[in-house]
Coordinates of C-alpha atoms in Angstrom, one line a residue:
W16 CA 78.8 86.8 98.6
V17 CA 79.0 84.6 95.4
G18 CA 76.5 82.6 94.6
F19 CA 73.4 82.4 92.2
P20 CA 71.2 85.3 91.6
D21 CA 67.7 83.7 91.1
A22 CA 67.6 81.5 93.9
A23 CA 69.8 79.5 96.5
R24 CA 71.4 76.8 95.0
T25 CA 74.2 74.4 96.1
M26 CA 78.1 75.2 94.3
R27 CA 78.7 71.6 93.9
P28 CA 78.9 69.7 90.4
P29 CA 77.1 69.1 88.5
T30 CA 75.5 72.8 89.0
T31 CA 79.2 74.0 89.3
R32 CA 82.4 73.0 87.9
I33 CA 83.8 72.6 90.8
T34 CA 82.8 72.1 94.5
V35 CA 83.0 76.1 95.6
T36 CA 83.9 76.8 99.4
G37 CA 85.7 80.0 100.5
G38 CA 88.9 79.0 99.6
T39 CA 88.3 78.5 95.7
W40 CA 86.5 80.9 93.6
P41 CA 85.5 83.6 96.8
A42 CA 89.1 83.5 97.5
Q43 CA 90.6 84.1 94.2
I44 CA 88.2 86.8 93.4
W45 CA 88.7 88.8 96.6
Q46 CA 93.1 88.2 95.8
A47 CA 92.1 89.6 92.3
T48 CA 90.3 92.8 93.6
A49 CA 92.0 93.7 96.5
G50 CA 95.5 93.0 94.9
A51 CA 94.7 95.4 91.9
Y52 CA 93.5 98.5 94.3
L53 CA 96.3 97.7 96.8
A54 CA 99.3 97.1 93.9
E55 CA 100.9 100.8 94.6
T56 CA 100.5 100.8 98.5
P57 CA 103.6 100.2 100.2
A58 CA 103.2 97.1 103.0
S59 CA 103.2 98.7 106.5
K60 CA 102.8 97.5 110.3
F61 CA 99.8 97.8 112.2
P62 CA 100.6 100.5 114.5
S63 CA 101.3 99.2 118.6
P64 CA 98.2 100.1 121.0
V65 CA 98.5 102.5 123.0
A66 CA 97.4 102.4 126.7
S67 CA 95.4 104.9 128.0
V68 CA 95.4 106.1 132.0
T69 CA 92.7 107.8 134.0
G70 CA 93.7 109.5 137.0
A71 CA 93.2 112.4 139.0
S72 CA 94.5 114.8 136.1
G73 CA 91.8 113.1 133.8
V74 CA 92.6 111.1 130.6
T75 CA 95.9 111.1 129.1
G76 CA 96.7 109.5 125.6
P77 CA 100.0 109.7 123.4
S78 CA 100.6 113.0 123.1
G79 CA 99.4 114.7 126.8
P80 CA 96.3 115.6 128.1
T81 CA 92.6 115.5 126.7
G82 CA 91.5 118.8 125.1
P83 CA 87.7 119.8 124.5
G84 CA 85.9 117.7 122.1
L85 CA 87.1 118.5 118.8
T86 CA 85.3 121.0 116.5
S87 CA 83.7 120.2 113.4
V88 CA 86.0 121.4 110.3
V89 CA 83.7 119.5 107.5
G90 CA 82.7 121.8 104.8
Q91 CA 85.9 124.3 105.4
S92 CA 88.2 124.1 102.9
T93 CA 91.7 122.6 103.2
V94 CA 93.7 125.9 104.2
D95 CA 91.2 126.8 107.2
A96 CA 90.6 123.4 108.3
T97 CA 94.2 122.5 108.6
R98 CA 94.8 126.2 110.2
I99 CA 92.2 125.5 112.6
L100 CA 93.1 122.1 114.0
V101 CA 96.7 123.1 113.9
D102 CA 96.2 126.4 116.1
A103 CA 94.4 124.0 118.5
G104 CA 97.3 121.5 119.0
Y105 CA 96.7 119.0 116.9
R106 CA 98.2 117.5 114.0
V107 CA 97.0 117.2 110.6
R108 CA 97.1 114.1 107.3
L109 CA 94.9 114.1 104.6
Y110 CA 94.0 112.1 102.1
E111 CA 92.1 113.1 98.9
T112 CA 88.9 111.2 97.6
A113 CA 86.4 111.8 95.0
S114 CA 83.1 113.2 95.9
R115 CA 79.7 114.3 93.7
S116 CA 78.3 116.5 96.8
V117 CA 81.6 118.2 97.9
A118 CA 83.5 120.9 96.3
Q119 CA 87.4 120.3 95.1
G120 CA 89.7 120.9 98.0
F121 CA 87.3 121.1 100.8
V122 CA 86.6 118.5 103.5
I123 CA 84.4 115.7 103.3
S124 CA 85.2 114.1 106.7
Q125 CA 87.0 113.8 109.4
S126 CA 88.6 111.4 112.1
P127 CA 88.2 111.2 115.0
A128 CA 84.5 113.1 114.8
A129 CA 83.5 116.4 115.9
G130 CA 83.1 116.3 119.8
A131 CA 85.3 113.1 120.2
P132 CA 87.9 114.0 123.4
F133 CA 91.1 113.7 121.9
A134 CA 94.9 114.1 122.9
V135 CA 96.6 117.3 122.5
G136 CA 98.9 117.0 119.7
G137 CA 97.3 113.8 118.2
T138 CA 96.7 113.5 114.4
I139 CA 93.3 114.4 112.9
T140 CA 92.6 112.9 109.6
L141 CA 90.7 114.8 107.1
A142 CA 89.2 113.0 103.8
V143 CA 89.5 116.0 101.0
S144 CA 87.5 116.2 98.0
T145 CA 89.2 116.1 94.5
G146 CA 85.7 117.1 93.2
P147 CA 83.4 114.2 90.8
P148 CA 84.9 111.2 90.3
L149 CA 86.6 110.6 87.0
V150 CA 84.4 109.4 83.9
V151 CA 86.3 106.5 82.2
P152 CA 85.2 103.4 79.1
V153 CA 84.8 100.6 81.0
P154 CA 87.0 98.0 79.7
S155 CA 85.9 94.6 78.0
V156 CA 86.0 91.5 80.2
L157 CA 84.4 89.2 78.2
G158 CA 85.8 85.8 77.9
L159 CA 88.2 86.4 81.0
S160 CA 88.5 84.7 84.0
A161 CA 87.0 85.8 87.4
Q162 CA 90.1 86.9 88.7
K163 CA 91.6 88.5 85.5
A164 CA 88.1 90.0 85.3
A165 CA 87.9 91.4 88.5
A166 CA 92.1 92.1 88.4
L167 CA 91.6 94.8 85.4
L168 CA 88.4 96.4 86.5
G169 CA 89.2 96.9 90.0
A170 CA 92.8 98.5 88.3
S171 CA 90.5 100.8 86.7
G172 CA 88.6 102.1 89.9
F173 CA 85.6 100.1 89.3
E174 CA 84.2 97.9 91.8
V175 CA 83.2 94.2 90.4
Q176 CA 80.0 92.5 91.3
I177 CA 79.8 88.8 90.3
R178 CA 77.1 86.4 89.3
I179 CA 77.7 82.8 88.7
E180 CA 75.1 82.1 86.3
A181 CA 75.1 79.8 82.8
E182 CA 75.3 81.1 79.6
P183 CA 71.9 81.1 77.8
P184 CA 71.6 78.4 75.0
P185 CA 73.7 78.1 72.5
G186 CA 76.6 79.1 74.7
A187 CA 80.4 79.1 73.6
P188 CA 82.2 75.8 75.1
E189 CA 85.4 77.9 75.9
R190 CA 83.6 80.3 77.9
A191 CA 83.1 77.7 80.6
A192 CA 84.3 79.3 83.6
S193 CA 84.8 83.0 82.1
V194 CA 82.5 85.8 81.6
W195 CA 80.2 85.8 79.4
K196 CA 78.1 89.2 80.2
Q197 CA 79.0 92.3 81.7
L198 CA 76.9 95.4 82.4
P199 CA 78.1 98.2 81.4
A200 CA 79.2 96.9 78.1
G201 CA 82.8 97.4 77.2
G202 CA 83.3 101.2 75.8
E203 CA 80.9 102.6 77.9
P204 CA 81.8 105.7 80.2
L205 CA 81.4 104.9 84.2
A206 CA 82.6 106.8 87.3
V207 CA 85.4 105.0 88.4
D208 CA 83.6 104.6 92.0
Q209 CA 80.4 102.7 90.0
A210 CA 80.0 98.9 90.1
V211 CA 80.4 96.8 87.0
A212 CA 78.7 93.6 87.1
I213 CA 79.6 90.1 85.6
W214 CA 77.9 87.1 84.5
L215 CA 80.4 83.8 85.1
N216 CA 79.5 80.6 83.5
P217 CA 79.6 78.0 86.4

């Protein structure tokens, strides 16, 4: 969502510098934010859909007959969770993510979820905790365009909340269409999974 936080107002001149449509500021903000998050992620193709066939012998999937409902390994250590699933005939894929509530090295979630029927030999994805998120100083983005500000904050691991609001008088002409306020301020410590709000001149 891109707009004014105080009221539903048109985003056309003279309220804004340009007529704002989905392909203008919203698209630029999305491109900057998504590009920063995915900058080091290699491109990959979507997997081909796998047809399932129901017959007298039951449901078959990509690797064979469906086993019993999956056992929950949430809360288990990575070693124990992997052993349980491998012993049951599944493959395991791990990815790490920060968590404030789950200790480092333990499973936060699994996909498919516990209880779901799943083909023996299929791959179970486990989210494994790396512990609490890293706390780093927030970069200052004052005076930057929305695109550059979102890219800089995204590269540091922060979510970005953009608010379109005119800078109070006396303002500064050189900050037209630029960030004039941010919370938290530049230099303040913040966990990298938190959001930074920026105010953008129309």
